Every structure is written in structure tokens, then in C-alpha cells.
């Protein structure tokens, strides 16, 4: 009589882990596409499951960790997920059968409605990612979007930051990876465009005001030439209201890259009521030099 009882107890003990995990019922969940916005990385679409019974969203752990470059390895039936979070010493284990997550030497027991397993992946409730992994997710039902914020330097964020730093260095060095280069062609004279305008304001028992303007743009002496002429019936053809300038630029000639002539801006901090007519030359390029990067300095010291 003892052997059948022992055999029956073994069968019940073998079924307990399977009953501990939540069973997946397609009628209770709906598979939807959510728009995932990750701070510092970007946005993309991701499949997820939504439960109408508890209004909770479940995200696929494997797909999310793959996008964030977090190390992970899943079993063939997605009942167990192992890996490490950023540091190889921070190992984690997500077990669907026991509804537990082991990380940083702690065992976190999940509720029945916080973990979900299907034939295609292992899913976790969005409220679990924040306290356990530091990935704080906020689900917006109206827009079907999830906003993820974290203070961790995830591998994906670190790779993007290093790529931006390399691009800034290459831009400062003038290294540009292009497939076709269109060189600038200089002309002694090449006509451009003409803009004109004419307006007249007439008021009873008042002076009539008529204004006319003419704008000319062309290439002259291998440089850019702009002329703006203005006429008013009140002031006439006042020289202060006329503008003309000539600008030559060539970033390949390092000693002198830009030359300006005509009415030019002085950049003075005081008020100048008359236009400044002259010539200016500089070796500054026409492009803007901008660089941004982050550097982490770490060291060890001893007291005394």
C-alpha cells in the first residue's frame, strides 16, 4: 500500500511547478503592437500582450533585451531566461515555472499575473522591469506606446554615445565618408536672380508714399555678389538704405578662406548708425565646429 501512495505523491510533486505558473489563455490576452520609446536611444515597434481583465501590458523580455544589447539566453520553450545585466557579475535568472527572478543575490517572487509564457517568448508585466532591472516603463493606452527611462548606462546607449563621439572626431578632422563628391565650380561672371517690389500708400489729405526695391544676385570675380537697392518718395535714393556686398570663400585654402567686401557687419557692441564699408579677410571655414562628448575618469586612492 505504501508504494502506490509514494508514486502518487511523486506525480503531484511533479505537477506543482507547472501549476504555479500562470496558464496562457488566448481569450484573456490580445497581441498588439506598441510604440516603444527609449530614452537616449530612439523608438521602434514591438509586439506585446494586453490583458483586459487587469489592464496590464506584458513586454517580450528577449526582444527588449536584444534591442538594449543586454546579455540573455533563453531555453527552447522560453521557460527560463539567463544572462547578466551590464556587468558580468550581475547575473540574473528568470524562471517561469517557479515565477521567480534571481538577481544581485536576491530572489524575487512574481505574482501569477506578472509573468506570461507563450510559444514565441517570455513576457513580463511592465511594472516589473523598473524595480528589478532599473528599466522604468510607462504604458500609455491611448497612444499604445511605452516610454522607457533608466539611469543605467545600457550597452545600446554606450554604443550610440561612442559612435557619436567618433563621428564628431571625424567631422573635426574633415573625414567624411561619401560616395560622390561634387566640387565647387567658380565663374568669373554668372547671372543669378532678380527680385523686385513696388508699393504705394495713398491717404486722403496726406503725403503719398511710394516705395520700390530691386535685388540682384550673381557670381562675379569668382565670388558671391548681392545688391539690394531701395527707393522711397520721401527719402529718395538714400545711400544708407542701399546694400551691396561681395563674398569669396574657399575652405581648401588654409591661409585665407573667406574675403568680404562692400557693406559688411562689424560685430561691434556699440550702436553704429551709418553702414560700414570696407574689406575683411579671415581663415575661418564656412562650416561650424561643434563637438560634444562624455568622458569618465575613475581612479583609486588611499587615505593619507
Short mmCIF file of C-alpha atoms in Angstrom, two decimals:
data_model
loop_
_atom_site.label_atom_id
_atom_site.label_comp_id
_atom_site.label_asym_id
_atom_site.label_seq_id
_atom_site.Cartn_x
_atom_site.Cartn_y
_atom_site.Cartn_z
CA UNK A 1 0.00 0.00 0.00
CA UNK A 2 2.92 2.37 0.55
CA UNK A 3 4.29 2.18 -2.98
CA UNK A 4 1.14 3.48 -4.73
CA UNK A 5 0.97 6.35 -2.24
CA UNK A 6 4.60 7.29 -2.87
CA UNK A 7 4.07 7.08 -6.62
CA UNK A 8 1.00 9.31 -6.37
CA UNK A 9 2.91 11.86 -4.30
CA UNK A 10 5.68 11.97 -6.90
CA UNK A 11 3.16 12.70 -9.64
CA UNK A 12 1.59 15.52 -7.61
CA UNK A 13 5.02 16.98 -6.81
CA UNK A 14 5.95 16.92 -10.48
CA UNK A 15 2.81 18.83 -11.44
CA UNK A 16 3.19 21.55 -8.79
CA UNK A 17 5.74 23.72 -10.73
CA UNK A 18 3.53 23.60 -13.80
CA UNK A 19 0.50 24.74 -11.81
CA UNK A 20 2.47 27.52 -10.12
CA UNK A 21 3.00 29.35 -13.39
CA UNK A 22 0.16 31.19 -14.99
CA UNK A 23 -1.51 29.39 -17.87
CA UNK A 24 -1.80 31.27 -21.13
CA UNK A 25 -5.33 31.67 -22.39
CA UNK A 26 -5.72 33.44 -25.74
CA UNK A 27 -9.19 34.66 -24.79
CA UNK A 28 -7.83 36.69 -21.86
CA UNK A 29 -4.99 38.34 -23.80
CA UNK A 30 -4.70 40.22 -27.06
CA UNK A 31 -1.48 40.57 -29.02
CA UNK A 32 -0.90 44.19 -30.05
CA UNK A 33 1.89 46.35 -31.45
CA UNK A 34 3.17 49.07 -29.13
CA UNK A 35 5.43 52.00 -29.94
CA UNK A 36 8.47 51.71 -27.68
CA UNK A 37 10.25 55.00 -26.85
CA UNK A 38 13.57 54.52 -25.08
CA UNK A 39 15.36 57.49 -23.55
CA UNK A 40 18.71 58.13 -25.22
CA UNK A 41 18.22 55.52 -27.97
CA UNK A 42 15.11 56.09 -30.06
CA UNK A 43 11.81 54.41 -30.81
CA UNK A 44 10.62 51.25 -32.51
CA UNK A 45 7.58 48.97 -32.69
CA UNK A 46 7.38 45.87 -30.53
CA UNK A 47 4.76 43.11 -30.18
CA UNK A 48 3.20 42.79 -26.74
CA UNK A 49 0.23 41.24 -24.95
CA UNK A 50 -2.51 43.22 -23.24
CA UNK A 51 -4.87 41.78 -20.64
CA UNK A 52 -8.33 43.33 -20.45
CA UNK A 53 -9.07 41.60 -17.15
CA UNK A 54 -6.40 43.54 -15.22
CA UNK A 55 -5.48 46.24 -17.80
CA UNK A 56 -1.83 45.21 -17.83
CA UNK A 57 0.70 45.17 -20.64
CA UNK A 58 3.29 42.41 -21.00
CA UNK A 59 6.52 43.02 -22.91
CA UNK A 60 8.71 40.31 -24.50
CA UNK A 61 11.88 40.06 -22.45
CA UNK A 62 14.02 38.53 -25.20
CA UNK A 63 13.13 41.14 -27.84
CA UNK A 64 13.56 44.05 -25.43
CA UNK A 65 16.91 42.83 -24.11
CA UNK A 66 18.17 42.18 -27.64
CA UNK A 67 17.41 45.78 -28.62
CA UNK A 68 19.07 47.12 -25.46
CA UNK A 69 22.11 44.86 -26.03
CA UNK A 70 21.58 43.15 -22.67
CA UNK A 71 23.07 39.68 -22.49
CA UNK A 72 20.41 36.97 -22.43
CA UNK A 73 19.96 33.31 -23.32
CA UNK A 74 16.60 31.57 -23.38
CA UNK A 75 15.70 27.90 -23.34
CA UNK A 76 13.96 26.43 -26.42
CA UNK A 77 10.50 26.67 -24.79
CA UNK A 78 11.13 30.09 -23.17
CA UNK A 79 10.53 28.75 -19.66
CA UNK A 80 13.88 30.04 -18.38
CA UNK A 81 15.99 33.07 -19.26
CA UNK A 82 19.54 33.65 -18.03
CA UNK A 83 22.20 36.30 -18.60
CA UNK A 84 23.86 39.29 -16.96
CA UNK A 85 22.91 42.96 -16.66
CA UNK A 86 25.71 45.25 -17.96
CA UNK A 87 28.32 43.73 -15.62
CA UNK A 88 29.16 40.03 -15.92
CA UNK A 89 28.95 39.76 -12.13
CA UNK A 90 25.29 40.88 -12.11
CA UNK A 91 23.78 37.57 -13.16
CA UNK A 92 20.04 37.15 -13.42
CA UNK A 93 17.70 34.19 -13.91
CA UNK A 94 14.04 34.46 -14.90
CA UNK A 95 12.21 31.20 -14.23
CA UNK A 96 8.64 30.84 -15.44
CA UNK A 97 7.87 27.59 -13.63
CA UNK A 98 8.65 28.98 -10.17
CA UNK A 99 7.65 32.58 -11.04
CA UNK A 100 10.92 33.94 -9.67
CA UNK A 101 13.69 36.30 -10.76
CA UNK A 102 17.14 35.92 -9.22
CA UNK A 103 19.41 38.96 -9.44
CA UNK A 104 22.06 40.55 -7.19
CA UNK A 105 21.83 37.59 -4.82
CA UNK A 106 18.10 38.14 -4.26
CA UNK A 107 15.12 36.04 -5.24
CA UNK A 108 12.04 37.99 -6.27
CA UNK A 109 8.76 36.10 -6.34
CA UNK A 110 6.35 37.31 -9.02
CA UNK A 111 2.60 37.21 -8.94
CA UNK A 112 0.57 35.00 -11.21
CA UNK A 113 -0.39 38.00 -13.35
CA UNK A 114 3.17 39.38 -13.67
CA UNK A 115 4.78 36.74 -15.89
CA UNK A 116 3.50 35.14 -19.06
CA UNK A 117 4.88 32.49 -21.40
CA UNK A 118 3.77 31.74 -24.95
CA UNK A 119 5.11 29.62 -27.76
CA UNK A 120 7.09 32.59 -29.09
CA UNK A 121 8.55 34.16 -25.97
CA UNK A 122 8.59 35.02 -22.29
CA UNK A 123 6.70 38.16 -21.23
CA UNK A 124 6.84 40.29 -18.09
CA UNK A 125 4.44 42.90 -16.77
CA UNK A 126 5.73 46.44 -17.41
CA UNK A 127 5.69 47.19 -13.69
CA UNK A 128 8.32 44.50 -13.06
CA UNK A 129 11.11 45.92 -15.24
CA UNK A 130 11.60 49.03 -13.07
CA UNK A 131 12.06 47.58 -9.56
CA UNK A 132 14.02 44.54 -10.77
CA UNK A 133 16.17 45.75 -13.68
CA UNK A 134 16.01 49.54 -13.35
CA UNK A 135 14.08 49.86 -16.63
CA UNK A 136 11.11 52.03 -15.70
CA UNK A 137 8.29 51.53 -18.21
CA UNK A 138 5.17 53.69 -18.52
CA UNK A 139 2.34 52.42 -20.71
CA UNK A 140 0.02 54.90 -22.45
CA UNK A 141 -3.14 53.14 -23.53
CA UNK A 142 -4.49 55.95 -25.73
CA UNK A 143 -1.41 56.02 -27.97
CA UNK A 144 -0.45 52.36 -27.45
CA UNK A 145 3.07 53.44 -26.56
CA UNK A 146 5.55 52.59 -23.83
CA UNK A 147 8.08 55.10 -22.51
CA UNK A 148 11.21 53.54 -21.03
CA UNK A 149 13.55 55.54 -18.80
CA UNK A 150 16.63 54.34 -16.98
CA UNK A 151 19.63 55.68 -15.11
CA UNK A 152 21.79 52.75 -16.23
CA UNK A 153 24.34 53.09 -18.99
CA UNK A 154 22.96 50.31 -21.13
CA UNK A 155 25.19 48.76 -23.81
CA UNK A 156 22.99 50.21 -26.56
CA UNK A 157 23.26 53.73 -25.07
CA UNK A 158 27.02 53.36 -24.65
CA UNK A 159 27.44 52.21 -28.26
CA UNK A 160 25.44 55.18 -29.57
CA UNK A 161 27.43 57.62 -27.42
CA UNK A 162 30.76 56.23 -28.66
CA UNK A 163 29.53 56.31 -32.26
CA UNK A 164 28.57 59.99 -31.89
CA UNK A 165 31.98 60.79 -30.41
CA UNK A 166 33.71 59.07 -33.33
CA UNK A 167 31.56 61.00 -35.80
CA UNK A 168 32.45 64.29 -34.08
CA UNK A 169 36.16 63.47 -34.24
CA UNK A 170 35.92 62.54 -37.92
CA UNK A 171 33.97 65.73 -38.63
CA UNK A 172 36.62 67.87 -36.92
CA UNK A 173 39.35 66.14 -38.91
CA UNK A 174 37.43 66.66 -42.11
CA UNK A 175 36.96 62.93 -42.68
CA UNK A 176 33.64 62.44 -44.43
CA UNK A 177 32.55 59.10 -45.85
CA UNK A 178 30.69 59.86 -49.07
CA UNK A 179 30.16 58.00 -52.33
CA UNK A 180 30.15 61.06 -54.64
CA UNK A 181 31.83 64.45 -54.29
CA UNK A 182 30.57 67.47 -56.23
CA UNK A 183 33.34 70.06 -56.33
CA UNK A 184 32.62 73.77 -56.34
CA UNK A 185 32.88 75.48 -59.72
CA UNK A 186 33.98 79.12 -59.75
CA UNK A 187 32.93 81.53 -62.52
CA UNK A 188 34.19 84.97 -63.41
CA UNK A 189 30.61 86.08 -64.04
CA UNK A 190 27.35 84.16 -63.80
CA UNK A 191 23.96 85.80 -63.53
CA UNK A 192 21.69 84.63 -60.73
CA UNK A 193 18.28 86.08 -59.88
CA UNK A 194 16.37 89.37 -59.75
CA UNK A 195 13.78 90.28 -57.11
CA UNK A 196 11.72 93.45 -57.32
CA UNK A 197 8.87 95.04 -55.40
CA UNK A 198 6.74 98.16 -55.83
CA UNK A 199 4.24 99.60 -53.35
CA UNK A 200 2.35 102.87 -52.96
CA UNK A 201 0.45 104.17 -49.95
CA UNK A 202 -2.09 106.93 -50.60
CA UNK A 203 -4.04 108.63 -47.82
CA UNK A 204 -6.58 111.43 -48.22
CA UNK A 205 -5.17 114.83 -47.28
CA UNK A 206 -1.76 113.31 -46.66
CA UNK A 207 1.50 112.72 -48.49
CA UNK A 208 1.66 109.78 -50.86
CA UNK A 209 4.42 107.28 -50.05
CA UNK A 210 5.79 105.21 -52.91
CA UNK A 211 8.47 102.59 -52.38
CA UNK A 212 10.44 100.46 -54.82
CA UNK A 213 13.13 97.83 -54.23
CA UNK A 214 15.37 95.80 -56.50
CA UNK A 215 17.55 92.84 -55.57
CA UNK A 216 20.27 91.37 -57.78
CA UNK A 217 22.23 88.20 -57.14
CA UNK A 218 25.06 86.83 -59.27
CA UNK A 219 28.56 85.38 -59.24
CA UNK A 220 31.25 87.91 -60.04
CA UNK A 221 35.03 87.62 -59.75
CA UNK A 222 34.60 84.01 -58.55
CA UNK A 223 32.59 85.21 -55.55
CA UNK A 224 29.01 85.78 -54.45
CA UNK A 225 27.64 89.25 -55.25
CA UNK A 226 24.42 90.67 -53.81
CA UNK A 227 22.98 94.12 -54.47
CA UNK A 228 19.82 95.48 -52.83
CA UNK A 229 18.57 98.91 -53.97
CA UNK A 230 15.75 100.77 -52.23
CA UNK A 231 13.89 103.94 -53.25
CA UNK A 232 11.29 105.96 -51.36
CA UNK A 233 9.39 109.06 -52.47
CA UNK A 234 10.04 110.56 -49.02
CA UNK A 235 13.77 109.86 -48.65
CA UNK A 236 14.62 109.38 -52.29
CA UNK A 237 17.58 107.19 -53.20
CA UNK A 238 19.33 107.35 -49.81
CA UNK A 239 22.73 105.68 -49.76
CA UNK A 240 22.20 104.44 -46.21
CA UNK A 241 19.31 102.27 -47.40
CA UNK A 242 21.36 100.56 -50.11
CA UNK A 243 23.20 97.33 -49.54
CA UNK A 244 25.87 95.70 -51.67
CA UNK A 245 28.39 93.03 -50.79
CA UNK A 246 30.82 90.61 -52.38
CA UNK A 247 31.94 87.40 -50.69
CA UNK A 248 34.50 84.84 -51.76
CA UNK A 249 35.01 81.55 -49.89
CA UNK A 250 37.24 78.52 -50.38
CA UNK A 251 37.84 76.15 -47.46
CA UNK A 252 40.70 74.43 -49.29
CA UNK A 253 42.99 77.48 -48.99
CA UNK A 254 44.01 77.49 -45.32
CA UNK A 255 45.76 80.92 -45.09
CA UNK A 256 42.69 82.83 -46.33
CA UNK A 257 39.37 81.02 -46.55
CA UNK A 258 36.92 83.95 -46.75
CA UNK A 259 37.04 87.51 -48.09
CA UNK A 260 34.23 90.06 -47.81
CA UNK A 261 33.93 93.48 -49.44
CA UNK A 262 31.26 96.18 -49.50
CA UNK A 263 28.90 96.88 -46.65
CA UNK A 264 29.86 94.33 -44.03
CA UNK A 265 28.91 93.70 -40.43
CA UNK A 266 31.46 94.75 -37.84
CA UNK A 267 30.10 92.85 -34.85
CA UNK A 268 30.54 95.93 -32.68
CA UNK A 269 28.82 96.16 -29.30
CA UNK A 270 28.14 99.88 -29.71
CA UNK A 271 25.44 101.47 -31.87
CA UNK A 272 26.54 102.36 -35.41
CA UNK A 273 24.04 104.47 -37.33
CA UNK A 274 25.95 104.53 -40.62
CA UNK A 275 26.86 101.39 -42.57
CA UNK A 276 30.45 100.23 -42.53
CA UNK A 277 32.10 99.95 -45.96
CA UNK A 278 35.33 98.02 -46.17
CA UNK A 279 37.09 94.69 -46.71
CA UNK A 280 37.55 91.79 -44.29
CA UNK A 281 39.53 88.56 -44.61
CA UNK A 282 39.69 85.51 -42.34
CA UNK A 283 40.97 81.96 -42.31
CA UNK A 284 37.83 80.65 -40.54
CA UNK A 285 35.99 77.99 -42.57
CA UNK A 286 32.38 78.32 -43.60
CA UNK A 287 31.42 75.26 -41.54
CA UNK A 288 30.68 75.33 -37.81
CA UNK A 289 32.96 73.44 -35.46
CA UNK A 290 30.91 71.66 -32.85
CA UNK A 291 31.89 68.70 -30.73
CA UNK A 292 30.24 67.04 -27.75
CA UNK A 293 31.32 64.03 -25.77
CA UNK A 294 31.40 62.48 -22.34
CA UNK A 295 34.47 61.17 -20.58
CA UNK A 296 34.50 59.02 -17.45
CA UNK A 297 37.57 59.32 -15.22
CA UNK A 298 37.99 56.73 -12.49
CA UNK A 299 40.89 56.05 -10.14
CA UNK A 300 41.66 54.67 -6.70
CA UNK A 301 43.38 56.44 -3.84
CA UNK A 302 44.33 55.67 -0.28
CA UNK A 303 43.84 57.92 2.76
CA UNK A 304 46.83 59.91 3.93
#
